[in-house]
XYZ file of C-alpha atoms in Angstrom:
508
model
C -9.712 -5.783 -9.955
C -12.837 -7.329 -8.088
C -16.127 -5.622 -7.397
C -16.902 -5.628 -3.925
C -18.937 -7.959 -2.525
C -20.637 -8.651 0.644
C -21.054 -11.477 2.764
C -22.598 -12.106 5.813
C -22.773 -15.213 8.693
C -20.262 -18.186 7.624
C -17.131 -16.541 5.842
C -14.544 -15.548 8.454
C -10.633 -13.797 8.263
C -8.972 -17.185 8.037
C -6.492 -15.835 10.576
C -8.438 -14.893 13.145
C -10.663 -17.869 13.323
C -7.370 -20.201 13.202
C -5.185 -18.570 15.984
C -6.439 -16.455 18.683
C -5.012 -12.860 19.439
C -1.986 -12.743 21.723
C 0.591 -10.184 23.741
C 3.615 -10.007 22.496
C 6.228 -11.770 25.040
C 8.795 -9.102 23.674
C 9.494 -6.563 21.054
C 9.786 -7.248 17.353
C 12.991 -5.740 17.238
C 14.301 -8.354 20.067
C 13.166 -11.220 17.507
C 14.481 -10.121 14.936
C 17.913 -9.764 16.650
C 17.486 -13.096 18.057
C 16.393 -14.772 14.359
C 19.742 -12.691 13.009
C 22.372 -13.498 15.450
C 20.676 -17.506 15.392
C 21.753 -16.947 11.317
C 25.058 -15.858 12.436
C 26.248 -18.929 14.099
C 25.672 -17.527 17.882
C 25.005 -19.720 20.777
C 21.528 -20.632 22.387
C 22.984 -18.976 25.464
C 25.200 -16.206 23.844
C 22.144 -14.821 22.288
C 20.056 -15.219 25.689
C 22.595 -13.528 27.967
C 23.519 -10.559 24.831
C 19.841 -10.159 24.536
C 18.862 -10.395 28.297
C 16.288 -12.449 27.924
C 15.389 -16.964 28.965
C 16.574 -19.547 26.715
C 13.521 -20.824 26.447
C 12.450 -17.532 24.751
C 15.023 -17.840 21.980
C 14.078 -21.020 21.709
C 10.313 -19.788 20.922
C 11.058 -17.569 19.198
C 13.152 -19.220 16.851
C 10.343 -21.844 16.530
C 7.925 -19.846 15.382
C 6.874 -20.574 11.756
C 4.408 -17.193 11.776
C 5.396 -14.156 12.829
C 2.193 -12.427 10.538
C 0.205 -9.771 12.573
C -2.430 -11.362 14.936
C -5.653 -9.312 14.531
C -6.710 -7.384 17.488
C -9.733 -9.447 18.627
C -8.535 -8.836 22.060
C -7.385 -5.789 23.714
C -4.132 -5.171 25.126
C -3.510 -4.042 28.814
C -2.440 -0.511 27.988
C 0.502 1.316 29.680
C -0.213 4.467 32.489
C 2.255 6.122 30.054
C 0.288 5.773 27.232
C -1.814 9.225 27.545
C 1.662 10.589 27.117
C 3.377 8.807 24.445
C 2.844 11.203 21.818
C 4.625 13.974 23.854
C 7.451 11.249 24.782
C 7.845 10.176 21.295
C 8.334 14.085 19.870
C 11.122 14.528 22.709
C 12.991 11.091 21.299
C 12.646 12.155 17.782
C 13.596 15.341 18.510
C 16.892 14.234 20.386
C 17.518 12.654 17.181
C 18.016 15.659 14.978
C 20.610 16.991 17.754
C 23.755 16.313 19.213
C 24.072 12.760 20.836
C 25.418 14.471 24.277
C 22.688 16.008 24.586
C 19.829 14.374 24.695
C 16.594 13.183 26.969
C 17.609 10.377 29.536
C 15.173 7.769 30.970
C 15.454 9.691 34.277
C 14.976 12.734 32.688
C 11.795 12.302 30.711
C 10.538 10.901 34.406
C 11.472 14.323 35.485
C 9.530 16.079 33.031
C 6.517 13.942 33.318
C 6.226 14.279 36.959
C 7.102 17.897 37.625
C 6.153 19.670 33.888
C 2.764 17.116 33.060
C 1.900 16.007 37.029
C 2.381 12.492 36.062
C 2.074 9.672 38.824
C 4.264 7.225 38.077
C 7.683 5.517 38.693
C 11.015 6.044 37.557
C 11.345 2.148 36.582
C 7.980 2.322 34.938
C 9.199 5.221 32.744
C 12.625 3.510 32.130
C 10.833 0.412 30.731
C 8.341 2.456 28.653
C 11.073 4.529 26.791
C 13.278 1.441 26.313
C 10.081 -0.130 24.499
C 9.203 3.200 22.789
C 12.579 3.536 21.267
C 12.357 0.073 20.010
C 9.209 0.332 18.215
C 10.038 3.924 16.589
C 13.539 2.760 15.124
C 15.610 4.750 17.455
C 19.297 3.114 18.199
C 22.098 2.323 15.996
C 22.857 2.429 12.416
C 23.343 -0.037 9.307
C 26.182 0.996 7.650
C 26.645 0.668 3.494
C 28.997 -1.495 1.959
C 29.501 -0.414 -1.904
C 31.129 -3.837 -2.491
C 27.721 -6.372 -3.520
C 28.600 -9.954 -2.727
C 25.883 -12.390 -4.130
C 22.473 -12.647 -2.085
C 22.844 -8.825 -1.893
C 20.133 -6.369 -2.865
C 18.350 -3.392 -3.452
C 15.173 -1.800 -3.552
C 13.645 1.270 -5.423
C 10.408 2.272 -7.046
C 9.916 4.085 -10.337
C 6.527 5.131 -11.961
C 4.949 4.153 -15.272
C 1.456 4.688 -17.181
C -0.626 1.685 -17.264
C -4.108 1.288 -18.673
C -6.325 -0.765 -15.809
C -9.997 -1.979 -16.792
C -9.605 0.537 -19.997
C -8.296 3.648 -17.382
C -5.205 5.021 -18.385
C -3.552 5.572 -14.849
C -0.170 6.046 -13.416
C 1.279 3.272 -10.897
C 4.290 2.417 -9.192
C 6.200 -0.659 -9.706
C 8.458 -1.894 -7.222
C 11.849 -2.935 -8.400
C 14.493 -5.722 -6.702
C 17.824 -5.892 -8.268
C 21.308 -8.057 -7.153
C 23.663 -5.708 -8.217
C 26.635 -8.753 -8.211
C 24.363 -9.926 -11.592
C 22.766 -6.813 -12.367
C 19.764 -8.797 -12.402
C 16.294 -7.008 -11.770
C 12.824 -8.275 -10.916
C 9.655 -5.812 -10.815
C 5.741 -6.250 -9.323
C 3.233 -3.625 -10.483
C 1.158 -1.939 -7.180
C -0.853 1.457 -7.004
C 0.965 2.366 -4.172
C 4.546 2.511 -2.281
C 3.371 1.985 1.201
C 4.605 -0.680 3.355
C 1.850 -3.289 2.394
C 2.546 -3.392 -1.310
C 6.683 -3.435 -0.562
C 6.225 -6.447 1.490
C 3.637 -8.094 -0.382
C 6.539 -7.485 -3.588
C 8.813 -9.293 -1.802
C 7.138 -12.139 -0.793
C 5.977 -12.464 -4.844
C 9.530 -12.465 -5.367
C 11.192 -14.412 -2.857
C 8.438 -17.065 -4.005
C 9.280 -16.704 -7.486
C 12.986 -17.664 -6.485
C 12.741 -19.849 -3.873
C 15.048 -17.710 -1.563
C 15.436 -14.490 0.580
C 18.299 -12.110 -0.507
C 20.676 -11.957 2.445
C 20.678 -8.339 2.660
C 18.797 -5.657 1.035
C 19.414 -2.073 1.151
C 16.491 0.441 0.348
C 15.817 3.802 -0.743
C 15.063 6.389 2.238
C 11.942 7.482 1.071
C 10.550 3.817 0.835
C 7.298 3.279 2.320
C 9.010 0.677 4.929
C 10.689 3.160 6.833
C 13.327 6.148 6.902
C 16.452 7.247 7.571
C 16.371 10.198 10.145
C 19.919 11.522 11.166
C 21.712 8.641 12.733
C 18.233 7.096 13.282
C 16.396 4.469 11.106
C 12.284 4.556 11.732
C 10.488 1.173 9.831
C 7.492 0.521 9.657
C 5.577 -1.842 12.498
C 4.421 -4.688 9.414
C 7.964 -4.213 7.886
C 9.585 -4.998 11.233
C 7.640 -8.226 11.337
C 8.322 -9.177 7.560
C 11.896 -8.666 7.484
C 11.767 -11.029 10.959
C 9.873 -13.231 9.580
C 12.117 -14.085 6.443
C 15.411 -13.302 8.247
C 16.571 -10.842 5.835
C 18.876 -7.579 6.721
C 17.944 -4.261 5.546
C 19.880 -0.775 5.655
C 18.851 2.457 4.105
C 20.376 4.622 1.940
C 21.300 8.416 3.468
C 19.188 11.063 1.994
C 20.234 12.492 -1.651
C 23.323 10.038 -1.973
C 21.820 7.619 -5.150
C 25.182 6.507 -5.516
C 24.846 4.045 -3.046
C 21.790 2.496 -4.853
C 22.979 2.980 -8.428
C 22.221 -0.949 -9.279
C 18.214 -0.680 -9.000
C 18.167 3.017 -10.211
C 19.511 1.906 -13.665
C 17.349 -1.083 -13.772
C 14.433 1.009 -12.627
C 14.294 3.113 -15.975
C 15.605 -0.082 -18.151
C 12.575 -2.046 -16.862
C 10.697 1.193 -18.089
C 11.555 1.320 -21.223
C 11.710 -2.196 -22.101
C 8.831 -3.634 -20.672
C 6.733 -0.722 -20.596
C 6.436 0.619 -23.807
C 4.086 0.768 -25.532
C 1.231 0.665 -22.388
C 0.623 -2.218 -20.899
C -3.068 -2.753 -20.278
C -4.654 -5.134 -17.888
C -7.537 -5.551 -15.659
C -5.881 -7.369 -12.543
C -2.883 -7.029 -10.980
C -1.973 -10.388 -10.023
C -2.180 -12.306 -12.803
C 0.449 -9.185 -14.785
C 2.832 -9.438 -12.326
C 3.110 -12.900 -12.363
C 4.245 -12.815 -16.443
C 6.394 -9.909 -15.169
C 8.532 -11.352 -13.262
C 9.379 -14.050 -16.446
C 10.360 -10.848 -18.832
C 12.422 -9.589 -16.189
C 14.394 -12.893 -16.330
C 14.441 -12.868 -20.171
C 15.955 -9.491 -19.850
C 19.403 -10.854 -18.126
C 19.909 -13.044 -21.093
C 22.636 -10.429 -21.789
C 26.460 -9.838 -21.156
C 26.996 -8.171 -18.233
C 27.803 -4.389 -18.304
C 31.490 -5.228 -16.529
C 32.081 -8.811 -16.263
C 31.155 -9.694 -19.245
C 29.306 -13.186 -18.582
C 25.608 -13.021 -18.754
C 23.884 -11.954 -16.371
C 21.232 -14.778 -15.987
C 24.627 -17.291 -15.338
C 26.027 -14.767 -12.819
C 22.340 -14.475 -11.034
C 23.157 -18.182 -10.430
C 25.726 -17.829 -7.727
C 23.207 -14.875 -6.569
C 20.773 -17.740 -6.385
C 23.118 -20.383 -4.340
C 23.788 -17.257 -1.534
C 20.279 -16.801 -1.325
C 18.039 -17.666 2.594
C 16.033 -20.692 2.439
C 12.355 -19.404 2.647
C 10.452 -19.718 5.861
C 8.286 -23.177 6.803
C 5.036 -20.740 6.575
C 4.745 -17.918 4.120
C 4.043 -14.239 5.672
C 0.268 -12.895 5.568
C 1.447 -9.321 4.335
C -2.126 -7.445 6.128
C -2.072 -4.738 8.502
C -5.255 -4.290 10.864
C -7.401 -1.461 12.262
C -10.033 -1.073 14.528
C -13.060 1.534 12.793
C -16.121 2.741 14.227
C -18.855 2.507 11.093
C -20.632 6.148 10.489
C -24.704 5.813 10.354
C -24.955 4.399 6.690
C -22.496 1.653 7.758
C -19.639 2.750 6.176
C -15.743 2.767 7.597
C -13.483 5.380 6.773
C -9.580 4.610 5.853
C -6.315 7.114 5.639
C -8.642 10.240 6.115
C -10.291 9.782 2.568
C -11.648 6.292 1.564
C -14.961 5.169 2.528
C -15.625 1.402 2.283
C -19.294 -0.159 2.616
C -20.459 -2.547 5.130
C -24.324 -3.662 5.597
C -27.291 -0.847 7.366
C -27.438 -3.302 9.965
C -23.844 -2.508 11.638
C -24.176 1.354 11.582
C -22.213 3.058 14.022
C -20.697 -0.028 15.554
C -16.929 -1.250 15.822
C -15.753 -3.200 12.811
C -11.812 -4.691 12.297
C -10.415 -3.444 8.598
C -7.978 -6.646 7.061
C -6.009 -4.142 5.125
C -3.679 -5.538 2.530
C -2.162 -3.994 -0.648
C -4.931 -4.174 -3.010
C -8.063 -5.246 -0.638
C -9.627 -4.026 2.300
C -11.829 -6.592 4.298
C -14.223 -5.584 6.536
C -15.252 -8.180 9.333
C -17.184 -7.354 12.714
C -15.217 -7.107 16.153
C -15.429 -11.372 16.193
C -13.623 -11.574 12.931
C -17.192 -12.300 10.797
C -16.304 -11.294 7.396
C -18.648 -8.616 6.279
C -17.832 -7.287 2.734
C -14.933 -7.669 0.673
C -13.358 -4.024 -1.152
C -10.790 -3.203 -3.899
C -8.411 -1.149 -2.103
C -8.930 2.578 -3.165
C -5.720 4.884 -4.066
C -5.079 8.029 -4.452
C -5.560 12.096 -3.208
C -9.599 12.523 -4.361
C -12.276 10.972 -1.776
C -13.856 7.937 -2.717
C -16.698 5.817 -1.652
C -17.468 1.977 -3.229
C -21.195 2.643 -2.301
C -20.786 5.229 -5.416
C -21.979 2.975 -8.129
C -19.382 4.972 -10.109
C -16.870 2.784 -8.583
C -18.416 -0.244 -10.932
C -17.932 1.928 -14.332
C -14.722 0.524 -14.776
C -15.303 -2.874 -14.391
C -18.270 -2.988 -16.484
C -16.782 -1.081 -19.559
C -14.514 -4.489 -19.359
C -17.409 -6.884 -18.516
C -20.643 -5.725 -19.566
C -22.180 -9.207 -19.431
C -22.576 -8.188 -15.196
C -25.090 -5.362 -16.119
C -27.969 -6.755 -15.158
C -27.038 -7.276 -11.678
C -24.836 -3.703 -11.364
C -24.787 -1.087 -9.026
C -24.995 1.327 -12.267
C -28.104 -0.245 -13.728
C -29.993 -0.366 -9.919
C -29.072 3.931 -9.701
C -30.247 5.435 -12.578
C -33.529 6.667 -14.138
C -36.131 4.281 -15.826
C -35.690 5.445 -18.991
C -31.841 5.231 -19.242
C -31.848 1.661 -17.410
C -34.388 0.754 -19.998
C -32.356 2.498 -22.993
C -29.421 0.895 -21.660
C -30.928 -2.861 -21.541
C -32.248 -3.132 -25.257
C -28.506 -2.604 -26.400
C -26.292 -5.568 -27.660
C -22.853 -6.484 -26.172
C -21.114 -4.524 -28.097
C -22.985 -1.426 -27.915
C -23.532 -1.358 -24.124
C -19.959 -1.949 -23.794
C -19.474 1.517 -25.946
C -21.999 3.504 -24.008
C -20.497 1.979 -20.530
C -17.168 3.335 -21.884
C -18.393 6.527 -22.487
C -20.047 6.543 -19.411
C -17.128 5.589 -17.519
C -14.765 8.417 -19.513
C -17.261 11.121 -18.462
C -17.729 10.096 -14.860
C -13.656 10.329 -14.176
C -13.724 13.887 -15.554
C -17.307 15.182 -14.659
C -18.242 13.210 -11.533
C -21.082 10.539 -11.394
C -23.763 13.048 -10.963
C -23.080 14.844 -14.165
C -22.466 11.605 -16.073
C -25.935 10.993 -15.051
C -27.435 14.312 -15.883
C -25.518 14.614 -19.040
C -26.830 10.687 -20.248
C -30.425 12.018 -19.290
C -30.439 15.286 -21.629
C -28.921 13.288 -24.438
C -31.318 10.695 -24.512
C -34.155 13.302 -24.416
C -32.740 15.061 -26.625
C -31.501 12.969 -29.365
C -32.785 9.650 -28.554
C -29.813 7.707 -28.014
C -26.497 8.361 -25.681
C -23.492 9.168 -28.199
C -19.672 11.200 -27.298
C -21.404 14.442 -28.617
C -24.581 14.482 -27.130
C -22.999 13.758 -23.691
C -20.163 16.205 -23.722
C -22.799 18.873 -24.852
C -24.940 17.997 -22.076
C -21.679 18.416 -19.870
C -20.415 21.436 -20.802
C -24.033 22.909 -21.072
C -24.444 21.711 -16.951
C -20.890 23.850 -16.241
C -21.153 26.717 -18.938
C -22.634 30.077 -17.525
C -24.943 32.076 -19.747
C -23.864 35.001 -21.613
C -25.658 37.942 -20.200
C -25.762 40.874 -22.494
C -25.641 44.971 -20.384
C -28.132 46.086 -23.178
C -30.583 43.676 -25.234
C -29.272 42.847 -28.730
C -31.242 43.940 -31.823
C -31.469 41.595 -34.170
C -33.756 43.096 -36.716
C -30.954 44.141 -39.426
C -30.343 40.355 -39.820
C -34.094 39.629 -40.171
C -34.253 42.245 -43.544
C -31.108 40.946 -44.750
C -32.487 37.368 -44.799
C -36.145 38.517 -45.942
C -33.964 39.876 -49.475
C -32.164 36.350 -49.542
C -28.854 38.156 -48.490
């Protein structure tokens, strides 16, 4: 876990100042049909003429060594239909909860428009626009399962562990791959299940073995996409991934774990034998990088059914596998943010991430991957570097708060902290004339009482104890906490205390 930094003039998003921002020729979906039925043995022209599209587009197409998302220097042309697309997309999703013969036509949604919304526009234009629309939200035909696993063949799940990160005992996910034909399972730590850390699991794995699983079948509450009825919804960076590395994907119906039984099983073996006792660490990366070596040491065992081991079985696994792509996948997915006036850019409803004064209330493009968010101005100028925040509670990395953690780990930055630029004189001066090992203890402490109590009161609470007693210690501080919160007793009439006087005047 990094502490943010911030950068200004010369560093840039290496993607946007090596290729420029362009329109997509077609959809995703049409490329990754064309990549699939290209893996299938199809003709240059079968594939054209099935796909209704030039030669010399599969051709690109197939080409292309980079299908990562372009970030959106440019602006698109938009559509006349995009006002309503939000109305257009609940009458598609809708049709997909009901009965197939009866459900919203091209020509009928042009209906609607023009006579229920007053819309100006042609038939064709609508015809193209729902054709698209479908495409990008998943809507058309189904994957179906196949409960017999051939080699190359996988699936996808995520389970949940305790972990202690930077000293902080939290709770993570950790995605899990397995090839049921071996029974083999490989798992990457993330603090999330959304589509970035999936796909950025994936690629750590298919690097790891040199391949792409032919298939892979994931759960339907995944955070690549859902199953909805007879519809199947992915994600827009998921779309591009699973292009990208040529892979097929299905996903399981709602409630039926049967049909992913393989990585459910490994999911709480993984658990309990390489997660127990806690594993503690203080970055990601460099964990799940040993990880995926214990999972392999785990398969040196006989297979549940066949018998063999499991690491010799993962072997023809291994042989069925995709060769990997020319150029590896940038797993980011970008947004355009207007700053608020203290420069900062807001991120899913809750997360505030800190720029510079100077671009206040101006347009900024967020690099969001699965555990950083970069923040570069609307040419691609990187402007500050952030630790990607998790979870339901707000949070801000201007807080100083958001250092505690680190520090605790690596008290040796001190000097030059957030922590030690926000507090009082005489606790910055308290704090300096410590040694290692006793700033590291108080920065603990610190840290401990902040995630319960809130910055504020960790600040408060260190104040009172060091005016009180001197020093900062676990009692003084939780004292000085509870005293903050506590009410006073108020008494209806006043107490008379006199009795206990006389009875301590006789040496009672």
């Amino acid at each position: 876990m990094n502490m943010p930094t911030t950068t200004k003039g010369y560093s840039c998003l290496a993607s946007v100042t090596t290729r420029k921002a362009g329109k997509a020729m077609i959809s995703m979906s049409k490329i990754y049909s064309i990549r699939q039925m290209r893996m299938e043995g199809r003709p240059i022209a079968h594939i054209a003429k099935t796909l209704e599209i030039s030669r010399d587009t599969v051709y690109k197409y197939l080409e292309e060594e980079d299908l990562s998302p372009r970030p959106p220097v440019k602006r698109e042309r938009g559509s006349v239909l995009d006002q309503y697309r939000p109305t257009i997309a609940s009458w598609l999703e809708d049709d997909a909860k009901g009965w197939r013969k009866q459900r919203h036509t091209a020509k009928r949604i042009w209906q609607r428009l023009t006579d229920e919304l007053g819309a100006e526009v042609s038939e064709s234009t609508v015809r193209h626009y729902v054709g698209k629309l479908k495409k990008e939200l998943g809507i058309g035909g189904e994957r179906f399962l196949d409960l017999v696993w051939a080699p190359g063949e996988a699936q996808a799940d995520f389970g949940e562990a305790d972990f202690y990160v930077a000293g902080v005992r939290r709770r993570l996910s950790y995605f899990v791959l397995t090839f049921p034909f071996s029974n083999v399972g490989l798992a990457q730590v993330f603090p999330g299940e959304n589509a970035e850390c999936v796909c950025q699991a994936l690629k750590d794995i298919f690097e790891y073995l040199g391949g792409v699983p032919a298939r892979i079948v994931f759960d339907n509450a995944a955070g690549v996409g859902r199953k909805i009825g007879d519809a199947v919804r992915t994600a827009g960076l998921f779309s591009a991934f699973a292009a990208h590395y040529g892979f097929a994907f299905s996903f399981c119906n709602p409630n039926s774990g049967h049909e992913k039984g393989s990585v459910e099983n490994k999911v709480g073996y993984i658990r309990r034998n390489l997660f127990v006792p806690v594993p503690s660490f203080d970055g990601g990366r460099r964990f799940n990088k040993t990880l995926l070596a214990r999972c392999m040491a785990l398969a040196e065992k006989p297979h549940w059914a066949k018998g063999e081991e499991e690491r010799a079985l993962f072997m023809e696994d291994r042989v069925a596998l995709l060769g990997l792509p020319p150029a590896p996948f940038d797993v980011v997915r970008y947004e355009r943010r207007r700053t608020d006036k203290l420069g900062r850019v807001r991120l899913e409803s809750r997360h505030l991430y800190s720029t510079s004064p100077e671009f206040a209330l101006t347009e900024v493009i967020c690099a969001i991957r699965a555990r950083e968010v970069v923040v570069a101005d609307a040419g691609g100028t990187v402007i500050a570097t952030h630790t990607r925040a998790y979870g339901d509670a707000p949070s801000d990395t201007s807080n100083p708060a958001s250092q505690l953690a680190l520090l605790a780990r690596k008290p040796g930055a001190w000097r030059n902290s957030r922590v030690r630029a926000a507090v009082a004189d005489e606790l910055r001066e308290y704090m300096d004339g410590l040694g290692r090992d006793a700033l590291a203890e108080r920065l603990r402490l610190m840290r401990n009482v902040a995630a319960q109590s809130g910055w504020e009161a960790m600040v408060e609470a260190a104040a009172t104890a060091l005016e009180s007693t001197g020093r900062i210690d676990e009692a003084g501080m939780h004292m000085a906490v509870l005293s903050r919160t506590s009410t006073p007793i108020r008494y209806d009439e006043p107490v008379d205390l006199s009795v206990y006087d006389a009875l301590a005047r006789k040496g009672v």
